[in-house]
Coordinates of C-alpha atoms and ligand atoms in Angstrom, one line a residue:
M72 CA -15.7 26.7 44.2
S73 CA -17.8 25.1 41.4
K74 CA -16.2 23.4 38.5
L75 CA -14.7 24.9 35.4
K76 CA -16.6 24.4 32.7
V77 CA -15.1 24.0 29.4
L78 CA -16.9 24.0 25.7
L79 CA -15.3 22.1 23.4
T80 CA -16.2 22.4 19.1
G81 CA -15.7 19.6 17.4
G82 CA -15.5 17.7 20.7
A83 CA -16.4 14.5 19.1
G84 CA -13.8 14.5 16.8
F85 CA -10.0 13.0 16.7
V86 CA -8.3 15.7 18.8
G87 CA -11.4 17.3 20.4
S88 CA -12.6 13.6 21.8
H89 CA -9.9 12.6 23.4
T90 CA -9.0 16.0 25.2
A91 CA -12.5 15.6 26.4
K92 CA -11.6 12.9 28.0
I93 CA -8.6 14.2 29.9
L94 CA -10.7 17.1 31.0
F95 CA -13.8 14.7 32.1
R96 CA -11.2 12.4 33.8
S97 CA -9.7 15.5 35.5
G98 CA -12.7 16.9 36.9
Y99 CA -13.9 19.6 34.3
K100 CA -17.6 20.1 33.3
V101 CA -17.2 19.7 29.8
I102 CA -20.1 21.0 27.3
I103 CA -19.3 20.0 23.1
I104 CA -20.5 21.4 20.1
D105 CA -20.9 19.6 17.1
N106 CA -22.4 18.8 13.3
F107 CA -20.7 15.1 13.3
S108 CA -19.9 16.1 9.8
S109 CA -16.5 14.1 9.9
G110 CA -17.5 10.6 10.9
A111 CA -17.2 11.3 15.0
S112 CA -19.2 9.9 17.4
K113 CA -21.0 10.6 20.5
H114 CA -18.1 9.1 23.9
P115 CA -19.4 9.5 27.8
Y116 CA -17.0 12.7 28.1
G117 CA -19.1 15.7 28.5
K118 CA -22.9 17.0 27.1
F119 CA -23.4 16.6 23.4
Y120 CA -25.0 19.3 21.4
K121 CA -25.7 18.5 17.7
I122 CA -25.4 21.4 16.2
D123 CA -23.8 23.5 13.3
L124 CA -21.6 26.0 13.9
K125 CA -22.7 28.6 11.3
E126 CA -26.3 28.9 13.4
E127 CA -25.0 31.8 15.3
K128 CA -28.4 32.2 17.2
E129 CA -28.4 28.7 18.7
I130 CA -24.5 29.0 19.7
I131 CA -25.6 32.2 21.7
K132 CA -28.2 30.7 23.2
I133 CA -26.1 27.3 24.1
L134 CA -23.5 30.1 25.4
K135 CA -26.2 31.6 27.6
K136 CA -27.0 28.4 29.1
E137 CA -24.0 26.6 29.8
K138 CA -21.6 29.9 30.8
P139 CA -18.7 27.8 29.9
D140 CA -15.2 29.5 31.4
V141 CA -12.8 28.6 28.5
I142 CA -13.7 27.7 24.6
M143 CA -11.4 25.3 22.6
H144 CA -12.2 25.1 19.2
F145 CA -11.6 22.1 17.2
A146 CA -14.0 21.9 15.0
A147 CA -13.1 22.4 11.2
F148 CA -12.5 20.8 8.0
I149 CA -9.1 19.2 7.9
I150 CA -8.4 17.9 4.6
V151 CA -5.4 19.7 2.7
S152 CA -6.2 18.3 -1.2
E153 CA -9.8 19.3 -0.5
S154 CA -9.0 22.8 0.5
I155 CA -7.1 23.0 -2.7
E156 CA -10.0 21.8 -5.0
N157 CA -13.0 23.7 -2.9
P158 CA -11.3 26.3 -0.9
F159 CA -14.8 28.6 0.0
K160 CA -15.8 25.3 1.8
Y161 CA -12.7 26.1 3.8
Y162 CA -12.7 29.5 4.3
E163 CA -16.5 29.3 5.2
N164 CA -16.0 27.1 7.8
N165 CA -12.6 27.2 9.1
V166 CA -13.0 31.2 9.4
G167 CA -16.5 32.1 8.7
N168 CA -18.0 29.9 11.4
T169 CA -14.9 30.7 13.7
I170 CA -15.6 34.2 13.3
K171 CA -19.6 33.6 14.5
L172 CA -18.5 31.4 16.9
I173 CA -16.3 34.8 18.5
S174 CA -19.3 36.8 17.9
A175 CA -21.6 34.7 20.0
M176 CA -18.3 34.8 22.7
K177 CA -18.5 38.4 22.6
E178 CA -22.2 38.6 23.0
V179 CA -22.0 36.1 26.2
G180 CA -19.0 37.8 27.5
I181 CA -16.7 34.8 27.2
K182 CA -12.9 36.0 27.1
N183 CA -10.9 32.6 27.0
F184 CA -10.5 31.1 23.6
I185 CA -8.0 27.8 22.9
F186 CA -7.5 27.5 18.8
S187 CA -6.4 24.2 16.9
S188 CA -4.0 25.8 14.8
S189 CA -2.2 24.4 12.4
A190 CA 2.1 23.8 11.2
A191 CA 0.4 24.4 7.7
V192 CA 0.5 28.1 8.6
Y193 CA 4.2 28.0 8.2
G194 CA 4.1 26.6 4.5
I195 CA 8.0 25.7 3.5
T196 CA 10.5 27.4 5.6
E197 CA 14.2 27.5 5.4
K198 CA 14.3 26.7 8.9
N199 CA 13.8 23.3 10.8
P200 CA 13.0 22.7 13.1
I201 CA 10.5 25.8 13.0
P202 CA 10.3 28.2 15.5
E203 CA 7.2 29.7 15.8
T204 CA 8.3 32.9 15.1
A205 CA 9.2 32.1 10.9
E206 CA 7.2 34.0 8.9
L207 CA 3.8 32.2 7.7
R208 CA 3.6 31.6 4.4
P209 CA 0.8 28.3 3.9
I210 CA 1.0 27.0 0.8
N211 CA -2.9 25.9 0.7
P212 CA -6.4 27.2 2.0
Y213 CA -6.3 24.9 4.7
G214 CA -3.0 26.2 6.2
E215 CA -4.4 30.0 5.2
S216 CA -7.8 29.1 6.9
K217 CA -5.4 29.0 9.9
A218 CA -3.3 31.7 9.5
M219 CA -6.0 34.0 9.2
V220 CA -7.9 33.1 12.4
E221 CA -4.4 33.3 13.9
K222 CA -4.2 36.6 12.5
M223 CA -7.8 37.8 14.2
L224 CA -7.2 36.5 17.2
K225 CA -3.5 38.4 17.8
D226 CA -5.5 41.8 17.0
M227 CA -8.5 41.1 19.2
A228 CA -5.9 40.0 22.0
Q229 CA -3.8 43.5 21.4
A230 CA -7.2 45.1 21.5
K231 CA -7.8 43.0 24.8
E232 CA -11.3 41.7 23.3
L233 CA -9.9 38.3 23.8
N234 CA -7.5 36.1 25.6
Y235 CA -6.5 33.0 23.8
I236 CA -3.7 30.4 23.0
A237 CA -3.3 29.0 19.9
L238 CA -1.4 25.7 19.7
R239 CA 0.0 25.1 16.4
Y240 CA -0.4 21.3 16.0
F241 CA 2.5 19.2 13.7
N242 CA 0.9 15.6 12.4
V243 CA -1.3 14.7 15.3
A244 CA -1.8 10.6 15.3
G245 CA -1.9 7.6 17.8
A246 CA -5.2 7.3 20.0
D247 CA -5.7 6.9 22.9
P248 CA -4.1 4.1 25.3
E249 CA -7.0 2.5 26.6
G250 CA -8.2 1.5 23.3
E251 CA -11.4 3.6 23.7
L252 CA -11.1 6.6 21.5
G253 CA -9.2 7.2 18.0
P254 CA -9.3 8.3 14.8
S255 CA -12.9 8.2 13.5
Y256 CA -12.5 10.1 10.2
L257 CA -15.3 8.9 7.5
Q258 CA -11.8 9.9 4.8
P259 CA -8.6 8.5 6.6
T260 CA -6.0 10.7 4.4
H261 CA -3.2 10.5 7.3
L262 CA -0.1 8.3 6.6
I263 CA -0.1 6.3 9.3
I264 CA -3.9 5.4 9.2
R265 CA -3.4 4.8 5.5
A266 CA -0.8 2.6 6.2
L267 CA -2.1 0.8 8.9
K268 CA -5.2 0.1 7.1
A269 CA -3.2 -1.4 4.3
A270 CA -1.4 -3.7 6.6
K271 CA -5.3 -4.8 7.9
G272 CA -5.9 -5.4 4.2
E273 CA -8.6 -2.6 3.9
L274 CA -6.6 -0.6 1.3
P275 CA -5.4 -2.7 -1.4
Y276 CA -1.8 -1.0 -1.2
L277 CA -0.2 2.4 0.0
E278 CA 1.1 4.8 -2.3
I279 CA 3.6 7.5 -1.5
Y280 CA 3.1 11.1 -2.7
G281 CA 6.4 12.1 -3.9
T282 CA 9.8 10.5 -3.5
D283 CA 11.8 13.5 -5.1
Y284 CA 11.5 15.9 -2.3
P285 CA 15.2 17.4 -0.9
T286 CA 15.0 15.2 2.1
P287 CA 17.5 12.0 2.6
D288 CA 15.2 9.4 1.3
G289 CA 13.4 11.6 -1.1
T290 CA 10.0 11.7 0.8
C291 CA 8.6 14.0 3.2
I292 CA 9.4 14.2 6.6
R293 CA 6.9 14.8 9.5
D294 CA 6.5 15.5 12.9
Y295 CA 4.4 12.9 14.3
V296 CA 2.7 13.9 18.1
H297 CA 0.6 11.3 19.7
V298 CA -2.8 12.9 20.2
M299 CA -2.9 12.3 24.2
D300 CA -0.1 14.5 24.5
V301 CA -1.6 17.2 22.4
A302 CA -4.8 16.9 24.3
Y303 CA -2.6 17.3 27.7
A304 CA -1.7 20.6 26.0
H305 CA -4.5 21.9 25.8
V306 CA -5.1 21.4 29.9
L307 CA -1.8 23.0 30.5
A308 CA -2.9 25.8 27.9
M309 CA -6.2 26.2 29.7
K310 CA -4.3 26.7 33.2
Y311 CA -2.0 29.2 31.5
L312 CA -4.7 30.9 30.3
L313 CA -6.7 30.9 33.3
Q314 CA -3.7 32.6 35.4
N315 CA -2.0 34.3 33.2
T316 CA -4.3 35.9 30.7
N317 CA -1.2 36.2 28.3
S318 CA -2.3 35.0 24.7
N319 CA 0.5 33.2 22.9
V320 CA 1.0 30.6 20.0
L321 CA 2.6 27.7 20.5
N322 CA 4.4 25.0 18.2
C323 CA 2.8 21.0 19.7
G324 CA 5.3 18.6 18.1
Y325 CA 8.3 16.4 19.3
G326 CA 10.7 18.3 17.4
K327 CA 11.5 15.2 16.0
G328 CA 11.0 14.4 12.2
F329 CA 10.1 10.8 10.4
S330 CA 10.1 10.4 6.7
V331 CA 7.2 8.6 5.0
K332 CA 9.3 5.7 4.5
E333 CA 10.5 5.7 8.0
V334 CA 6.7 5.7 8.8
I335 CA 5.9 2.5 6.4
E336 CA 9.3 0.1 8.0
T337 CA 7.9 1.1 11.4
V338 CA 4.2 0.1 10.6
K339 CA 5.9 -3.2 9.4
K340 CA 7.5 -3.8 12.3
V341 CA 4.8 -2.9 14.9
T342 CA 2.2 -5.3 12.6
Q343 CA 4.7 -7.4 11.3
R344 CA 2.5 -7.5 8.6
E345 CA 4.0 -7.1 4.4
F346 CA 1.6 -4.4 2.1
K347 CA 1.9 -3.2 -1.1
V348 CA 3.6 0.3 -1.6
I349 CA 3.7 2.5 -4.3
E350 CA 5.9 5.2 -5.4
G351 CA 3.2 7.9 -7.0
K352 CA 3.8 11.6 -8.0
R353 CA 3.6 14.3 -5.3
R354 CA 0.5 16.0 -3.9
P355 CA -0.3 19.6 -4.4
G356 CA 0.1 21.9 -0.9
D357 CA 2.8 19.7 0.6
P358 CA 6.2 20.8 2.1
P359 CA 8.8 18.6 2.3
V360 CA 9.8 19.0 6.1
L361 CA 7.5 19.9 9.0
V362 CA 9.3 19.6 12.2
A363 CA 8.7 21.8 15.4
D364 CA 11.0 23.7 17.3
N365 CA 9.1 22.8 20.6
R366 CA 11.0 24.9 23.2
K367 CA 8.4 27.6 23.7
I368 CA 5.7 25.1 24.9
K369 CA 8.1 23.6 26.7
Q370 CA 8.9 26.1 29.0
I371 CA 5.8 28.0 29.0
L372 CA 3.5 25.5 29.5
K373 CA 5.9 23.1 31.1
W374 CA 4.6 20.2 28.3
K375 CA 6.2 16.8 29.2
P376 CA 5.3 14.4 26.4
K377 CA 4.6 10.9 27.6
Y378 CA 4.2 9.2 24.3
N379 CA 7.0 10.3 22.0
F380 CA 7.9 7.5 20.2
L381 CA 6.8 6.5 16.6
E382 CA 6.4 2.8 17.5
T383 CA 3.9 4.0 20.6
I384 CA 1.9 5.9 18.5
I385 CA 1.8 3.4 15.9
Q386 CA 1.3 0.9 18.4
H387 CA -1.7 2.6 19.7
T388 CA -3.5 3.2 16.4
W389 CA -3.3 -0.3 15.5
Q390 CA -4.7 -1.4 18.2
W391 CA -7.7 0.7 17.4
L392 CA -7.5 -0.1 14.3
K393 CA -7.8 -3.5 14.6
K394 CA -11.1 -3.1 16.9
T395 CA -13.2 -1.0 14.7
Ligands
NAD51 N1 -5.3 16.1 13.0 C1 -4.3 16.9 12.7 O1 -3.1 16.4 12.6 C2 -4.2 17.9 12.8 C3 -3.4 18.9 12.8 C4 -2.9 20.1 13.3 C5 -4.4 21.0 13.3 N2 -5.6 20.2 13.7 C6 -6.6 20.9 13.8 O2 -7.3 20.2 15.0 C7 -8.5 20.2 14.6 C8 -9.2 19.1 15.7 O3 -8.9 18.0 14.4 P1 -9.1 16.5 14.4 O4 -8.5 15.9 13.7 O5 -9.5 16.3 15.5 O6 -10.5 16.1 12.7 P2 -12.1 16.1 12.7 O7 -12.4 16.0 11.8 O8 -11.4 14.6 13.7 O9 -12.4 16.7 14.5 C9 -13.0 17.9 13.9 C10 -14.9 17.9 14.4 O10 -14.9 19.2 14.0 C11 -16.5 18.7 13.9 N3 -17.3 20.1 13.0 C12 -16.3 20.4 11.5 N4 -17.2 21.7 11.2 C13 -18.1 21.9 11.8 C14 -19.1 23.0 12.2 N5 -19.4 23.8 11.1 N6 -19.6 22.6 13.5 C15 -20.0 22.1 14.2 N7 -19.2 20.7 14.1 C16 -18.0 20.6 13.5 C17 -16.5 17.6 12.8 O11 -18.1 17.0 13.0 C18 -15.4 16.9 14.0 O12 -16.0 16.3 15.0 C19 -9.0 21.1 13.6 O13 -9.5 22.4 13.8 C20 -7.7 20.5 13.0 O14 -7.9 21.5 11.8 C21 -5.3 18.9 13.4

């Protein structure tokens, strides 16, 4: 039997590169489409096409040539604050280019799709941990762009135009435990990376965005999920989709939240370094608490996280940052 072929858009990026490595090591053929817009770089875990998804005709040519069995769609813009300042950029890439990709899939006859969705689709919820059934009320254009794609996928699956799994990741963090891959963002906006950069002396201080949230210590609470566990969820989602053709939407998080202040304390403990912390104002677009109800992914995909410890996540990111 020939090997299954998986095409990853955004496979040079943070989550995509770790997923490529796991797929490659598991014996799948990996094809990557990426325009390298976010500082991502090439790695040895797939055949690369450097191209923007907006080039629909070229994308059709690649799909016809490679004939992948499954497409995992990671490519997107991901910075919430930027999406508030420049919403069109986000709708154009995250929604417009996803429509182009799906149009190309339809043209070539590819039906299996795994979508990188986000906890940002939920917005401010009454309930935490958040079940997948919670109403989607995104509070920023980034989250809105993901919710729009989810809606389209749901309608298309109902009409049997495609089969999909949307994984709603919570805060993806950490790095390859082997130290080879890691977050390569040009503008690191994620808390753990910024705190570690402050510890390393690459940032003069770390700013906390808001200390007056309705949480025990006043800072936002997030569910930090190790990138290797997220990557592995894609392998399980793909197997499930190929066996069942049942479309589904699944939270991907550990079900445990940490506040910004707790993360900072753990970064100081892991690195054994002190750094300056400034208590600043809230940023627009940040819900106070986002924690996953992960019962569905555990039940349906039999997902068993391996790295669900904040210290491990920080340790692996630190190991990567010290090297780069
Ligand atoms: N990192 C997180 O915490 C997180 C949380 C929830 C959801 N997500 C989603 O996961 C996916 C991957 O995120 P990431 O953290 O790896 O980001 P990333 O920026 O590292 O990766 C995105 C990749 O897509 C590529 N890309 C973007 N637009 C493209 C286009 N038009 N054509 C071709 N390539 C393009 C970029 O060059 C980059 O390599 C995104 O869809 C993001 O919305 C991430």
